[in-house]
C-alpha cells in the first residue's frame, strides 16, 4: 500500500527499452497457445467489461499506466512519469518517446488527448452500461446525456509531443490506478478514424471492433476466427523488450475440465480458470499449476426493481439462508476466502465490523413470514458456457444456492443465459432479472474499484436508488490522499452491508495451468498478464 501511495504522487519508469526497433534478438520463437474460457466480446477495449476481451487487449494495447508485475499496484507504462497538482485536479504525464502504434503512426500527447476526448464524447447510444461500462462507472458522465453535469473529466492538453496534461472537475484518488484498466488503453487515432464508428447501431461488430484493433503493445493483431481463436504476432518495432515468441493464439474452451485436459494433452500451452478438482491430477501429470492471489469477489446480487426483493427483510432472509462454507466447498477452488463484504481484506477500507448474516434457516423463514413472502417465487439468473476467476463453475454454485433457498420455502425460477452476450447484457443493461450470480476481479488496488463500481450510482443490475450511499462514495473518491479515505470507506462498507444490495459469497483464488516447457509467465492478481516474457520449449 505504501508503494501505491508513493506512485500516486510522482512515478518514474524503469522500463527497459533496449528491445525497441529490434527484430527480436534472443527470441525463443514458436507459438504460445493459451486457452481462455470464452471468445472476446469485441476487440475495442473501450467498449469492453469482460475478462476475455481484456486478456487479448493486454497483448495488443497499453495504457499510460500499468501495474507492478505480480501486484495490483500502479506502475509507469506509456507514461514514464506523472505529477499531480496539489488540489488533485491536474495530472501532468511525461510520455515515452519513440513509441509507434502498430499501423506506424506516432504515439504522442495528441494521441493521448484524442483517446480521452473520444471516451468523453461517446454518443448517447454508446453510453450504456453494456458498452462503456468502465468509463461511465469511473468518470461518472459524458459530454452529453443525463449525467453530463457529473462528469469527472474536464480536458486534455498536449503541451508538447511528450507531455499531456489531464484536468479533472474534482479530485479522484484512484485516477492513476484506474488508468491501468484495458478500457483506458491508448488506441491509434488513425485506425479509429478509419475503421471505428462510435455511433454505429452495433459497435461490437464494426470493422475496428472485429478486424483492426491497433495499439502499441508487444503483439499486433492478425486474425479473429470467431469461436475458434484470436491470432496475434510479435510487433518487432515494439518500444520495450520485444516478445520472445513469434505468435500467440488464444482459443476459447468453455468447460474447465476440457481446458485442463487440453493442457495435459499438449493441445494448448496454458489455460486459465482451472477447476478445483483438476489441480492435483495436472500436477501429478507433470504440469505446472500457478495460483493467483485472491483479488476477487463472488456475490449473489438482488435486483430491487423486482418484488419482493425491494423488502429488506426478504434480502436478509436470503442472506441467512445461504451457507457460504457449503457454497465454497462445493464449487470454488481451495484457498478461496469467505466474504463478509464486497471487497477482499487486502483493499484499503475493508471493515472487520460490518453486519454479518450467519447461516440460520430458521431466522430466514421467520423473516420471510414477517415480510409476507413465504413461498414467494423468485427468478434466479445464472450464466452458462463460461468460467470466470470469481466463478469457475456457475452451474455448481447456482445448484448449491438454489437448494439452500428452496430449503427455507422459496420457490426458485431458474433462468440460464449464455454469458456472451446474453447474460451480461441482461444483468447490466436491463431490469429483466431477479437474483443473480456475478462477481468481480479487482482491476487495480483502489477501494472505489470495488464498492464504487458496484454502488456508485443507480444501475440496472441492482435496481435501487440510495442517495446516501451514492453521496458517501462520491465524497470518498474526491479525497486525494488514500489514508484519509479509509475511515469513510469503512463506514460505507458497513452501510452497504446494512442495506444489503446482495450477498457477498467468497473471494475465490483462481489458478492457471501450463505445460512443463512453458516459462516466464507472471501471474497477476488483477490479470494484468502480458505474454512478452513467455517462452515455450
Coordinates of C-alpha atoms in Angstrom, one line a residue:
X1 CA 0.0 0.0 0.0
X2 CA 2.8 2.4 0.8
X3 CA 4.3 1.7 -2.7
X4 CA 0.9 2.5 -4.2
X5 CA 0.7 5.8 -2.3
X6 CA 4.2 6.8 -3.5
X7 CA 3.4 6.0 -7.1
X8 CA 0.2 8.0 -7.0
X9 CA 2.3 11.1 -6.3
X10 CA 5.2 11.0 -8.8
X11 CA 6.4 7.9 -10.6
X12 CA 9.4 7.3 -12.8
X13 CA 9.7 4.5 -15.3
X14 CA 12.4 1.9 -15.0
X15 CA 11.2 0.0 -18.1
X16 CA 13.9 -1.4 -20.3
X17 CA 13.6 -0.2 -23.8
X18 CA 16.6 -2.0 -25.3
X19 CA 14.3 -4.0 -27.5
X20 CA 12.9 -1.1 -29.3
X21 CA 13.4 -1.3 -33.1
X22 CA 15.0 -4.8 -32.9
X23 CA 13.7 -7.8 -34.7
X24 CA 13.5 -10.0 -31.7
X25 CA 17.1 -10.8 -30.8
X26 CA 17.1 -13.6 -28.2
X27 CA 13.6 -14.6 -29.0
X28 CA 12.7 -18.2 -28.4
X29 CA 10.3 -18.2 -31.4
X30 CA 7.4 -20.5 -31.9
X31 CA 3.7 -20.1 -30.9
X32 CA 2.2 -19.8 -27.5
X33 CA -1.3 -21.2 -27.4
X34 CA -3.5 -20.2 -24.4
X35 CA -7.0 -21.3 -23.6
X36 CA -9.4 -18.9 -22.1
X37 CA -13.0 -19.6 -21.1
X38 CA -14.8 -17.8 -23.9
X39 CA -14.3 -15.7 -27.0
X40 CA -13.7 -12.0 -26.6
X41 CA -16.9 -9.9 -26.9
X42 CA -15.0 -7.5 -29.2
X43 CA -11.5 -6.1 -29.8
X44 CA -12.1 -2.5 -28.9
X45 CA -11.4 -2.4 -25.1
X46 CA -13.1 0.9 -24.6
X47 CA -16.4 -0.9 -25.1
X48 CA -15.5 -4.0 -23.0
X49 CA -16.0 -5.1 -19.4
X50 CA -15.2 -8.8 -19.7
X51 CA -12.0 -10.6 -18.8
X52 CA -11.6 -12.5 -22.1
X53 CA -11.7 -9.3 -24.1
X54 CA -9.2 -7.7 -21.7
X55 CA -6.9 -10.8 -21.9
X56 CA -6.4 -10.2 -25.6
X57 CA -6.4 -6.4 -25.3
X58 CA -3.5 -6.5 -22.9
X59 CA -1.3 -8.1 -25.6
X60 CA -2.3 -5.5 -28.3
X61 CA -2.8 -2.3 -26.3
X62 CA -1.1 -0.4 -23.5
X63 CA -2.3 2.4 -21.3
X64 CA -0.5 5.3 -19.7
X65 CA -0.2 3.3 -16.5
X66 CA 0.4 -0.4 -15.9
X67 CA 0.9 -2.5 -12.8
X68 CA 4.0 -3.7 -11.0
X69 CA 4.4 -7.4 -12.0
X70 CA 2.7 -9.7 -9.6
X71 CA 0.8 -6.9 -7.8
X72 CA -2.2 -4.7 -8.2
X73 CA -0.1 -1.5 -7.7
X74 CA 0.2 1.1 -10.4
X75 CA 3.5 1.4 -12.4
X76 CA 4.6 3.6 -15.4
X77 CA 3.9 2.3 -18.9
X78 CA 3.3 4.6 -21.8
X79 CA 3.7 7.4 -19.3
X80 CA 7.1 7.2 -17.8
X81 CA 6.2 9.6 -15.0
X82 CA 3.3 11.8 -13.8
X83 CA 2.8 14.6 -11.3
X84 CA -0.5 15.7 -9.7
X85 CA -1.3 19.2 -8.7
X86 CA -1.7 20.0 -5.0
X87 CA -5.5 20.2 -5.4
X88 CA -5.7 16.8 -7.2
X89 CA -7.4 18.3 -10.3
X90 CA -4.5 18.3 -12.8
X91 CA -2.1 15.5 -13.8
X92 CA 0.9 16.1 -16.0
X93 CA 2.1 13.0 -17.8
X94 CA 5.6 12.7 -19.3
X95 CA 5.4 10.2 -22.1
X96 CA 7.7 7.6 -23.5
X97 CA 9.4 8.8 -26.6
X98 CA 9.8 6.9 -29.9
X99 CA 6.7 4.8 -29.5
X100 CA 4.6 3.8 -32.5
X101 CA 1.2 2.2 -33.0
X102 CA 1.1 -1.0 -35.0
X103 CA -0.1 1.0 -38.1
X104 CA 3.2 3.0 -37.9
X105 CA 1.6 6.2 -36.6
X106 CA 3.2 8.0 -33.7
X107 CA 2.1 7.7 -30.1
X108 CA 2.4 11.2 -28.6
X109 CA 0.5 13.7 -26.4
X110 CA -2.0 14.4 -29.2
X111 CA -2.9 10.7 -29.3
X112 CA -3.4 10.7 -25.6
X113 CA -5.8 13.6 -25.8
X114 CA -7.6 12.0 -28.8
X115 CA -8.4 9.0 -26.7
X116 CA -9.5 10.9 -23.6
X117 CA -11.7 13.1 -25.7
X118 CA -13.1 10.1 -27.6
X119 CA -14.3 8.5 -24.4
X120 CA -15.8 11.7 -23.0
X121 CA -17.7 12.4 -26.3
X122 CA -19.1 8.9 -26.8
X123 CA -22.6 9.4 -28.3
X124 CA -25.5 8.6 -26.0
X125 CA -26.1 5.3 -27.9
X126 CA -22.7 4.1 -26.7
X127 CA -23.0 5.3 -23.1
X128 CA -24.9 2.4 -21.6
X129 CA -23.5 0.0 -19.0
X130 CA -23.3 -2.8 -21.5
X131 CA -20.9 -0.8 -23.7
X132 CA -18.9 2.0 -22.0
X133 CA -19.2 0.4 -18.6
X134 CA -15.9 1.4 -17.1
X135 CA -15.8 4.9 -18.3
X136 CA -19.4 5.5 -17.1
X137 CA -18.6 3.9 -13.7
X138 CA -15.3 5.7 -13.0
X139 CA -15.7 9.0 -14.9
X140 CA -19.4 9.3 -14.0
X141 CA -20.6 11.2 -17.0
X142 CA -20.0 12.2 -20.6
X143 CA -20.1 15.4 -22.6
X144 CA -23.8 14.8 -23.4
X145 CA -26.5 12.7 -21.8
X146 CA -28.3 12.7 -18.4
X147 CA -25.1 12.6 -16.3
X148 CA -23.2 15.3 -18.1
X149 CA -23.2 17.6 -15.1
X150 CA -21.5 14.9 -13.0
X151 CA -18.6 14.2 -15.5
X152 CA -15.2 13.8 -13.8
X153 CA -13.2 14.6 -16.9
X154 CA -12.7 18.2 -17.9
X155 CA -10.0 18.5 -20.6
X156 CA -6.7 17.2 -22.0
X157 CA -3.9 19.4 -23.4
X158 CA -0.9 18.4 -25.4
X159 CA 1.7 20.8 -24.1
X160 CA 4.4 19.1 -26.2
X161 CA 4.8 15.8 -28.1
X162 CA 5.8 14.1 -24.9
X163 CA 3.7 15.9 -22.3
X164 CA 0.0 15.6 -21.8
X165 CA -2.0 17.5 -19.1
X166 CA -5.3 16.0 -17.9
X167 CA -7.6 18.2 -15.9
X168 CA -10.5 16.8 -13.8
X169 CA -13.5 18.5 -12.4
X170 CA -13.0 17.1 -9.0
X171 CA -10.3 15.0 -7.2
X172 CA -10.2 11.3 -7.7
X173 CA -7.6 9.5 -5.6
X174 CA -7.9 6.3 -7.7
X175 CA -7.3 8.1 -11.0
X176 CA -3.8 6.9 -11.7
X177 CA -4.7 3.3 -10.7
X178 CA -7.8 3.4 -12.8
X179 CA -5.7 4.2 -15.9
X180 CA -4.2 0.7 -15.7
X181 CA -7.5 -0.7 -16.9
X182 CA -7.5 -2.0 -20.5
X183 CA -10.7 0.0 -21.1
X184 CA -8.4 3.1 -21.0
X185 CA -5.8 1.8 -23.4
X186 CA -4.2 4.1 -25.9
X187 CA -5.6 3.3 -29.4
X188 CA -4.4 4.6 -32.7
X189 CA -6.3 7.7 -33.7
X190 CA -5.6 6.9 -37.4
X191 CA -7.1 3.5 -37.1
X192 CA -10.1 4.6 -35.1
X193 CA -10.9 7.3 -37.6
X194 CA -10.7 4.9 -40.5
X195 CA -12.4 1.8 -39.1
X196 CA -14.4 2.6 -35.9
X197 CA -17.8 4.3 -35.7
X198 CA -18.8 5.0 -32.1
X199 CA -22.3 5.9 -33.2
X200 CA -22.8 2.6 -35.1
X201 CA -26.0 0.7 -34.4
X202 CA -23.8 -2.1 -33.1
X203 CA -20.3 -1.0 -32.1
X204 CA -19.5 -4.7 -31.3
X205 CA -19.4 -5.6 -35.0
X206 CA -17.7 -2.6 -36.6
X207 CA -14.5 -3.1 -38.7
X208 CA -12.4 -1.8 -35.9
X209 CA -14.0 -3.9 -33.2
X210 CA -13.6 -7.1 -35.2
X211 CA -10.6 -6.8 -37.5
X212 CA -8.5 -3.6 -37.0
X213 CA -7.6 -3.2 -33.3
X214 CA -4.4 -1.1 -33.2
X215 CA -2.3 -0.4 -30.2
X216 CA 1.3 -0.1 -29.0
X217 CA 1.7 -3.4 -27.3
X218 CA 4.2 -6.2 -27.8
X219 CA 1.8 -8.1 -30.1
X220 CA -0.2 -6.9 -33.1
X221 CA -3.5 -8.3 -34.4
X222 CA -3.6 -10.9 -37.2
X223 CA -6.9 -12.6 -37.3
X224 CA -10.0 -13.4 -35.3
X225 CA -11.8 -16.6 -36.3
X226 CA -14.9 -16.3 -34.1
X227 CA -15.4 -19.3 -31.9
X228 CA -12.1 -20.7 -32.8
X229 CA -9.1 -18.4 -32.0
X230 CA -7.6 -14.9 -31.9
X231 CA -4.2 -14.9 -33.6
X232 CA -1.5 -12.2 -32.8
X233 CA 2.1 -11.9 -33.9
X234 CA 5.1 -10.2 -32.3
X235 CA 5.5 -6.5 -33.0
X236 CA 9.2 -6.2 -33.9
X237 CA 9.2 -2.4 -33.6
X238 CA 7.9 -2.5 -30.0
X239 CA 9.4 0.2 -27.9
X240 CA 10.2 -2.1 -24.9
X241 CA 11.6 -5.6 -24.8
X242 CA 10.5 -7.4 -27.9
X243 CA 8.4 -10.6 -27.2
X244 CA 10.1 -13.9 -27.1
X245 CA 7.6 -15.9 -29.1
X246 CA 6.7 -15.3 -32.7
X247 CA 3.0 -15.7 -32.3
X248 CA 0.3 -16.2 -29.7
X249 CA -3.1 -17.8 -30.2
X250 CA -6.0 -17.5 -27.8
X251 CA -8.6 -20.3 -28.0
X252 CA -11.9 -20.4 -26.2
X253 CA -12.7 -23.6 -24.2
X254 CA -15.8 -23.1 -22.1
X255 CA -15.6 -26.3 -20.0
X256 CA -13.0 -26.2 -17.1
X257 CA -12.3 -29.9 -17.4
X258 CA -11.8 -29.7 -21.1
X259 CA -9.3 -26.8 -20.6
X260 CA -7.3 -28.9 -18.1
X261 CA -7.3 -31.9 -20.5
X262 CA -6.1 -29.7 -23.3
X263 CA -3.1 -28.6 -21.2
X264 CA -2.3 -32.2 -20.2
X265 CA -2.6 -33.5 -23.8
X266 CA -0.4 -30.7 -25.1
X267 CA -3.2 -29.2 -27.3
X268 CA -2.6 -25.8 -25.6
X269 CA 0.5 -24.5 -23.7
X270 CA -1.5 -22.9 -20.9
X271 CA -5.0 -22.3 -19.6
X272 CA -6.8 -20.1 -17.1
X273 CA -9.6 -20.8 -14.6
X274 CA -8.6 -24.4 -13.8
X275 CA -11.3 -26.2 -11.9
X276 CA -10.6 -27.2 -8.3
X277 CA -10.9 -30.9 -9.0
X278 CA -8.3 -30.7 -11.8
X279 CA -5.4 -29.2 -10.0
X280 CA -4.0 -32.3 -8.3
X281 CA -4.3 -34.5 -11.5
X282 CA -2.5 -31.9 -13.5
X283 CA 0.4 -31.7 -11.0
X284 CA 0.6 -35.5 -10.9
X285 CA 0.9 -35.5 -14.7
X286 CA 3.9 -33.1 -14.5
X287 CA 2.1 -29.9 -15.5
X288 CA 2.7 -26.6 -13.8
X289 CA -0.2 -25.0 -11.8
X290 CA 0.2 -21.4 -10.7
X291 CA -2.3 -19.8 -8.3
X292 CA -3.1 -16.1 -8.4
X293 CA -3.5 -14.2 -5.1
X294 CA -7.3 -13.8 -4.4
X295 CA -8.4 -10.3 -5.6
X296 CA -11.9 -11.2 -6.4
X297 CA -15.5 -11.3 -5.0
X298 CA -18.3 -13.6 -6.0
X299 CA -21.8 -12.4 -5.0
X300 CA -25.5 -13.1 -5.2
X301 CA -27.0 -9.8 -6.5
X302 CA -30.5 -8.6 -5.8
X303 CA -32.5 -6.5 -8.4
X304 CA -34.7 -4.4 -6.1
X305 CA -36.9 -3.4 -9.1
X306 CA -38.3 -6.9 -8.8
X307 CA -40.6 -7.6 -5.8
X308 CA -40.2 -8.9 -3.2
X309 CA -36.5 -8.0 -3.4
X310 CA -37.3 -4.4 -2.5
X311 CA -38.1 -5.5 1.0
X312 CA -35.1 -5.5 3.3
X313 CA -36.5 -8.4 5.3
X314 CA -36.6 -10.6 2.2
X315 CA -33.0 -9.7 1.4
X316 CA -32.0 -10.5 4.9
X317 CA -33.8 -13.8 4.8
X318 CA -32.0 -14.8 1.6
X319 CA -28.7 -13.9 3.3
X320 CA -29.4 -16.0 6.3
X321 CA -30.5 -18.9 4.1
X322 CA -27.1 -19.3 2.5
X323 CA -24.3 -21.5 3.9
X324 CA -21.3 -19.8 2.3
X325 CA -18.9 -22.6 3.5
X326 CA -21.0 -25.1 1.7
X327 CA -21.0 -23.0 -1.5
X328 CA -17.2 -22.7 -1.4
X329 CA -16.7 -26.3 -0.6
X330 CA -18.9 -27.5 -3.5
X331 CA -18.0 -25.0 -6.3
X332 CA -14.9 -22.9 -5.5
X333 CA -11.1 -23.6 -5.6
X334 CA -9.1 -24.5 -2.5
X335 CA -7.8 -21.3 -0.9
X336 CA -10.9 -19.3 -1.5
X337 CA -11.8 -17.0 1.4
X338 CA -15.4 -16.5 2.7
X339 CA -16.6 -12.9 2.0
X340 CA -18.2 -10.6 4.5
X341 CA -18.3 -7.6 2.2
X342 CA -18.0 -6.6 -1.4
X343 CA -14.1 -6.4 -1.5
X344 CA -11.2 -8.5 -0.3
X345 CA -9.5 -7.8 3.0
X346 CA -6.3 -6.6 1.2
X347 CA -8.1 -3.5 -0.1
X348 CA -8.0 -0.3 2.0
X349 CA -11.3 0.4 3.7
X350 CA -12.2 -3.2 4.4
X351 CA -14.1 -3.2 7.7
X352 CA -14.0 -6.1 10.2
X353 CA -17.1 -4.9 12.0
X354 CA -19.7 -5.0 9.3
X355 CA -23.0 -6.7 9.9
X356 CA -22.7 -10.4 9.0
X357 CA -25.6 -12.7 8.2
X358 CA -24.9 -16.1 9.7
X359 CA -26.3 -19.2 8.2
X360 CA -29.7 -19.5 10.0
X361 CA -32.5 -21.2 8.1
X362 CA -35.0 -20.7 10.9
X363 CA -34.4 -17.0 11.1
X364 CA -34.7 -16.9 7.3
X365 CA -38.1 -18.4 7.5
X366 CA -39.2 -16.0 10.2
X367 CA -38.1 -13.0 8.1
X368 CA -39.9 -14.3 5.1
X369 CA -43.1 -14.7 7.2
X370 CA -42.7 -11.2 8.6
X371 CA -42.5 -9.8 5.0
X372 CA -45.4 -11.9 3.8
X373 CA -43.1 -13.6 1.3
X374 CA -43.1 -17.2 2.5
X375 CA -43.4 -19.4 -0.6
X376 CA -42.6 -16.5 -2.9
X377 CA -41.4 -17.2 -6.4
X378 CA -38.0 -15.6 -7.2
X379 CA -36.3 -15.7 -10.5
X380 CA -32.6 -16.8 -10.2
X381 CA -30.4 -15.9 -13.1
X382 CA -27.1 -17.6 -13.8
X383 CA -24.7 -17.9 -16.8
X384 CA -23.8 -20.9 -18.8
X385 CA -20.8 -21.7 -21.1
X386 CA -18.4 -19.6 -19.1
X387 CA -15.8 -19.8 -16.2
X388 CA -14.8 -16.6 -14.5
X389 CA -11.9 -16.0 -12.0
X390 CA -14.5 -15.4 -9.3
X391 CA -16.9 -18.1 -10.6
X392 CA -15.2 -21.1 -12.1
X393 CA -18.3 -23.3 -12.2
X394 CA -21.5 -21.2 -12.3
X395 CA -23.9 -24.1 -12.5
X396 CA -22.4 -25.8 -9.4
X397 CA -22.6 -22.5 -7.5
X398 CA -26.2 -22.0 -8.7
X399 CA -27.3 -25.5 -7.6
X400 CA -25.9 -25.2 -4.1
X401 CA -27.5 -21.8 -3.5
X402 CA -30.8 -22.8 -5.1
X403 CA -31.1 -25.8 -2.8
X404 CA -30.5 -23.6 0.2
X405 CA -33.1 -21.1 -0.8
X406 CA -35.7 -23.8 -1.5
X407 CA -34.9 -25.3 1.9
X408 CA -36.4 -22.1 3.5
X409 CA -39.6 -22.2 1.4
X410 CA -38.8 -20.0 -1.5
X411 CA -39.8 -21.2 -5.0
X412 CA -36.9 -20.7 -7.4
X413 CA -37.4 -20.0 -11.1
X414 CA -34.1 -20.8 -12.8
X415 CA -33.1 -18.7 -15.8
X416 CA -29.9 -19.6 -17.6
X417 CA -28.4 -17.5 -20.3
X418 CA -25.2 -17.8 -22.4
X419 CA -22.6 -15.5 -21.0
X420 CA -21.6 -13.8 -24.2
X421 CA -23.5 -11.6 -24.9
X422 CA -26.9 -12.5 -23.4
X423 CA -26.2 -12.8 -19.7
X424 CA -24.1 -9.7 -19.1
X425 CA -26.4 -7.7 -21.4
X426 CA -29.5 -8.8 -19.4
X427 CA -28.0 -8.2 -15.9
X428 CA -26.1 -5.0 -16.6
X429 CA -28.3 -3.5 -19.3
X430 CA -31.9 -4.3 -18.4
X431 CA -34.2 -4.6 -15.4
X432 CA -35.4 -8.0 -16.6
X433 CA -33.8 -10.2 -13.9
X434 CA -34.1 -11.2 -10.3
X435 CA -31.4 -12.5 -8.1
X436 CA -28.2 -13.3 -10.0
X437 CA -24.7 -14.7 -9.8
X438 CA -22.0 -12.3 -10.7
X439 CA -18.7 -11.1 -9.4
X440 CA -15.6 -9.0 -9.9
X441 CA -11.9 -9.4 -10.3
X442 CA -10.3 -6.2 -9.0
X443 CA -8.7 -4.2 -11.8
X444 CA -6.4 -2.3 -9.5
X445 CA -5.8 -1.7 -5.8
X446 CA -8.3 1.0 -5.0
X447 CA -11.4 0.8 -2.9
X448 CA -13.5 2.6 -5.5
X449 CA -12.8 -0.1 -8.0
X450 CA -14.9 -2.4 -5.9
X451 CA -17.7 -0.6 -4.0
X452 CA -17.6 2.5 -6.2
X453 CA -18.1 0.4 -9.4
X454 CA -20.9 -1.6 -7.8
X455 CA -22.8 1.1 -5.9
X456 CA -21.6 4.5 -7.1
X457 CA -24.8 5.2 -8.9
X458 CA -28.2 3.7 -9.8
X459 CA -27.8 0.8 -12.2
X460 CA -30.0 -1.8 -13.9
X461 CA -28.1 -4.6 -12.2
X462 CA -29.0 -3.6 -8.6
X463 CA -32.2 -1.6 -9.3
X464 CA -32.0 0.7 -6.2
X465 CA -31.7 4.4 -5.6
X466 CA -29.8 5.2 -2.4
X467 CA -28.7 8.8 -2.4
X468 CA -26.9 8.4 1.0
X469 CA -24.6 5.6 -0.3
X470 CA -24.1 7.4 -3.7
X471 CA -23.2 10.6 -1.9
X472 CA -20.8 8.9 0.5
X473 CA -19.0 7.2 -2.3
X474 CA -18.7 10.4 -4.2
X475 CA -17.3 12.2 -1.2
X476 CA -14.7 9.4 -0.5
X477 CA -13.4 9.2 -4.1
X478 CA -12.8 13.0 -4.1
X479 CA -10.3 12.8 -1.2
X480 CA -6.9 13.0 -2.9
X481 CA -5.0 11.1 -0.1
X482 CA -5.7 7.3 0.3
X483 CA -5.1 7.2 4.0
X484 CA -7.7 9.9 4.6
X485 CA -10.2 7.9 2.6
X486 CA -10.0 4.8 4.8
X487 CA -12.5 5.7 7.6
X488 CA -15.0 6.8 5.0
X489 CA -14.8 3.6 3.1
X490 CA -15.0 1.6 6.3
X491 CA -18.3 3.3 7.1
X492 CA -19.5 2.8 3.5
X493 CA -18.9 -0.9 3.7
X494 CA -20.8 -1.0 7.0
X495 CA -23.7 0.9 5.4
X496 CA -23.8 -1.3 2.3
X497 CA -24.0 -4.5 4.4
X498 CA -26.8 -3.0 6.4
X499 CA -28.7 -2.0 3.2
X500 CA -27.8 -5.4 1.7
X501 CA -28.0 -5.0 -2.0
X502 CA -26.7 -8.5 -2.4
X503 CA -24.8 -11.3 -0.6
X504 CA -21.0 -11.4 -1.0
X505 CA -20.2 -15.1 -1.0
X506 CA -16.4 -15.6 -1.3
X507 CA -13.1 -14.4 -2.6
X508 CA -12.1 -17.2 -5.0
X509 CA -8.4 -17.9 -5.7
X510 CA -8.2 -18.8 -9.5
X511 CA -5.4 -21.0 -10.9
X512 CA -3.6 -21.2 -14.2
X513 CA -2.0 -24.4 -15.7
X514 CA 0.9 -24.8 -18.1
X515 CA 2.8 -27.5 -19.8
X516 CA 6.2 -28.4 -18.5
X517 CA 8.1 -26.5 -21.2
X518 CA 6.5 -23.1 -20.6
X519 CA 8.5 -20.5 -18.7
X520 CA 8.3 -16.7 -18.0
X521 CA 4.6 -16.4 -17.2
X522 CA 4.0 -13.9 -14.4
X523 CA 0.5 -14.4 -12.7
X524 CA -1.2 -11.2 -11.6
X525 CA -3.9 -10.7 -9.0
X526 CA -5.6 -8.3 -11.4
X527 CA -5.0 -10.4 -14.5
X528 CA -2.5 -7.9 -16.0
X529 CA -0.6 -10.7 -17.7
X530 CA 1.3 -9.6 -20.8
X531 CA 2.9 -12.5 -22.6
X532 CA 6.1 -10.8 -24.0
X533 CA 8.2 -12.7 -21.4
X534 CA 6.8 -16.1 -22.1
X535 CA 8.8 -18.8 -23.9
X536 CA 7.9 -22.3 -25.0
X537 CA 10.4 -25.1 -25.2

